[in-house]
Structures are given as structure tokens and as C-alpha cells.
PDB file of C-alpha atoms in Angstrom:
ATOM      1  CA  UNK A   1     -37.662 120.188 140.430  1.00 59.00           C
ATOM      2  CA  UNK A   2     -41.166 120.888 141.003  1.00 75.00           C
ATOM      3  CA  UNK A   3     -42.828 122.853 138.601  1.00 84.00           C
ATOM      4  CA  UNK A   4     -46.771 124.361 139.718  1.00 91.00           C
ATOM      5  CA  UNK A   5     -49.160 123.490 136.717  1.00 93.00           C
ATOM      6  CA  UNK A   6     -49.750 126.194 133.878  1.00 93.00           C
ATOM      7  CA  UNK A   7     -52.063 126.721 131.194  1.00 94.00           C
ATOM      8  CA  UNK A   8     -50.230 127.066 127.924  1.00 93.00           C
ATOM      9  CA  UNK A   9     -51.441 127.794 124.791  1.00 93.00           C
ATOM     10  CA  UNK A  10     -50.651 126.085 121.341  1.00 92.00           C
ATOM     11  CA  UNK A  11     -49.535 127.955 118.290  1.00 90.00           C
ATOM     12  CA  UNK A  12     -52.695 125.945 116.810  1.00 93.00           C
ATOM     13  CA  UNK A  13     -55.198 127.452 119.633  1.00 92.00           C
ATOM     14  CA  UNK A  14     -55.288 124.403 121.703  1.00 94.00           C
ATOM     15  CA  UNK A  15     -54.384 124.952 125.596  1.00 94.00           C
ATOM     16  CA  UNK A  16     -52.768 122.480 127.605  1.00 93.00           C
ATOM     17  CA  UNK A  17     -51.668 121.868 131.067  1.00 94.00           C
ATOM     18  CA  UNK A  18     -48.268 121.357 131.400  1.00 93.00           C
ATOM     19  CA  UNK A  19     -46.831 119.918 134.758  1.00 92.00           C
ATOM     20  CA  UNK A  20     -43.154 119.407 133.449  1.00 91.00           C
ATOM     21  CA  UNK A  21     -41.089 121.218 130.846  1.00 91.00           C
ATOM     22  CA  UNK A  22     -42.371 120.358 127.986  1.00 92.00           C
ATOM     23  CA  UNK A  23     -45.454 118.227 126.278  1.00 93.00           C
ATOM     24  CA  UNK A  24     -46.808 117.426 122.977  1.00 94.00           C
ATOM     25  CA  UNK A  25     -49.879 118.742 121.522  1.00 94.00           C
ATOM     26  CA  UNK A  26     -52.463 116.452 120.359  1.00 92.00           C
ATOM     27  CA  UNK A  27     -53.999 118.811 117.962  1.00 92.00           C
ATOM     28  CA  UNK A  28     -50.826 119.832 115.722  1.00 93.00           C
ATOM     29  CA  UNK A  29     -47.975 117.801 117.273  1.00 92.00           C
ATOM     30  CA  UNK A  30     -45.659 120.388 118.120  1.00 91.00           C
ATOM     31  CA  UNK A  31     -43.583 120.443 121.377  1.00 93.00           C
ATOM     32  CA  UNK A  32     -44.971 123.151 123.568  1.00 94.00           C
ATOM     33  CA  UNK A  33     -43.055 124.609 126.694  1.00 94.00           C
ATOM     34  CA  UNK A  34     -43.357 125.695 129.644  1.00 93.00           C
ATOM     35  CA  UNK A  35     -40.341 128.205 129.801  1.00 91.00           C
ATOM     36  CA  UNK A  36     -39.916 130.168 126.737  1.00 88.00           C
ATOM     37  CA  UNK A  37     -36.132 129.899 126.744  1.00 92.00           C
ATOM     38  CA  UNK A  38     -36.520 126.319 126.074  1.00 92.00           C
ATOM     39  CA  UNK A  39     -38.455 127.021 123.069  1.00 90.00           C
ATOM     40  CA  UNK A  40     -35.602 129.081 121.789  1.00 91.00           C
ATOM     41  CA  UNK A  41     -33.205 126.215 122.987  1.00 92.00           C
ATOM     42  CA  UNK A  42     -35.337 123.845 121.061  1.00 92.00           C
ATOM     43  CA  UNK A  43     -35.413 126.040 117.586  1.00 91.00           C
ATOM     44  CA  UNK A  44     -31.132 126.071 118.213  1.00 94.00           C
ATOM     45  CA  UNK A  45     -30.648 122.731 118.535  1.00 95.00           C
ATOM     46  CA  UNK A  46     -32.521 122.261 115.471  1.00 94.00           C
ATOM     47  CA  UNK A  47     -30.557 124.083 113.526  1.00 96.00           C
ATOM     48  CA  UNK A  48     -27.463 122.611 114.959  1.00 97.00           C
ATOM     49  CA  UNK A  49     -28.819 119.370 113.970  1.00 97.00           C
ATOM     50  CA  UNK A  50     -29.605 120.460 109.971  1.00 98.00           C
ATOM     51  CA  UNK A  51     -26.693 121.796 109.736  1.00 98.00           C
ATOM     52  CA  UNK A  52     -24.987 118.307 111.196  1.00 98.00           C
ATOM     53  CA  UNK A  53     -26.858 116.355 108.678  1.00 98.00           C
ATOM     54  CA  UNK A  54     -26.264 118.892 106.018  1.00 98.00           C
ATOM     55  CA  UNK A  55     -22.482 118.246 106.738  1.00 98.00           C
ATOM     56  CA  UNK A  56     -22.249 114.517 107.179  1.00 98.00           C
ATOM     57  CA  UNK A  57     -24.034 114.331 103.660  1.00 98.00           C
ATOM     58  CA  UNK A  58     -21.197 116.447 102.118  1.00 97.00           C
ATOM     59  CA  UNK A  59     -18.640 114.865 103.272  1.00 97.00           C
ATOM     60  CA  UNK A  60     -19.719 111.642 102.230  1.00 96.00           C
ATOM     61  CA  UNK A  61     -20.207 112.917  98.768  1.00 96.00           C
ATOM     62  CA  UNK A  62     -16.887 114.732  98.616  1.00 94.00           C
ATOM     63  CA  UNK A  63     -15.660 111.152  99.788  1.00 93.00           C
ATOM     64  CA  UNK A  64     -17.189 109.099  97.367  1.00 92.00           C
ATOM     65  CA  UNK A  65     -16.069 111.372  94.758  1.00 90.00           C
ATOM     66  CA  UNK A  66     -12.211 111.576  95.548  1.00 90.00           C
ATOM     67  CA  UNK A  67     -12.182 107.968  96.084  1.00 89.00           C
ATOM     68  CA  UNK A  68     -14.822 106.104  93.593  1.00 85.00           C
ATOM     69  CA  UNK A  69     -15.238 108.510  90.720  1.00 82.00           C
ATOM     70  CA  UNK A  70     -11.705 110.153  90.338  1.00 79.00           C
ATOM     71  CA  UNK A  71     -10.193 106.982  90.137  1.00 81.00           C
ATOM     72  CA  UNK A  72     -12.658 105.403  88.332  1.00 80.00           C
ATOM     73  CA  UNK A  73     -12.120 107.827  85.510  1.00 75.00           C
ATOM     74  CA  UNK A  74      -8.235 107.945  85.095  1.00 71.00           C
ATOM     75  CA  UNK A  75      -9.166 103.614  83.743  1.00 63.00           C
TER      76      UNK A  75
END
């Protein structure tokens, strides 16, 4: 896919020319895009992925509970 250079602008101020989809910013080091729907794709899929964490960390709690503490306690 061939994508014509563009002159994006930073959230800091800083513009950049972006050839491909998507590029870091030296200034502030946040991704900056070249289609705005993959900035909104981007902001999803980190959600998705705090919420992942969020729930892996839960379960190994509720885990360690049921099967370390409860027994554990009944001695």
C-alpha cells in the first residue's frame, strides 16, 4: 500500500512526516497517525489491554485465595 507523504502534527506541537501509518514522535514519544481511525483503534486496543491485565490480576488473586489462604486457615 502506498501511502503519499503528509505533514502531521503532534499533540506536543512537533510536525512530522509520516510515509507509513504510523511513527513515533521524538519530542513526547507518542504514536502519531496518519489516519485518524487508527488513532481511535489505538486508544481501543488500549483499553482492551487494561482491562486484560486488570483481569488476569484478579483472577490470580481470587486463585491464590481459594487455594492458599482458605485452606491455610481451616489448620
Amino acid at each position: 500500500m502506498n501511502i503519499t507523504p503528509k505533514t502531521v502534527r503532534c499533540d506536543c506541537g512537533q510536525e512530522l512526516m509520516l510515509e507509513r501509518s504510523s511513527k513515533w514522535c521524538n519530542k513526547c514519544g507518542k504514536r502519531v497517525f496518519y489516519y485518524e481511525k487508527d488513532k481511535q483503534g489505538a486508544k481501543i486496543n488500549s483499553y482492551y489491554m487494561y482491562i486484560m491485565v486488570f483481569g488476569v490480576i484478579t483472577f490470580l488473586t481470587y486463585i491464590f485465595v481459594e487455594l492458599i489462604l482458605v485452606p491455610m486457615s481451616i489448620i
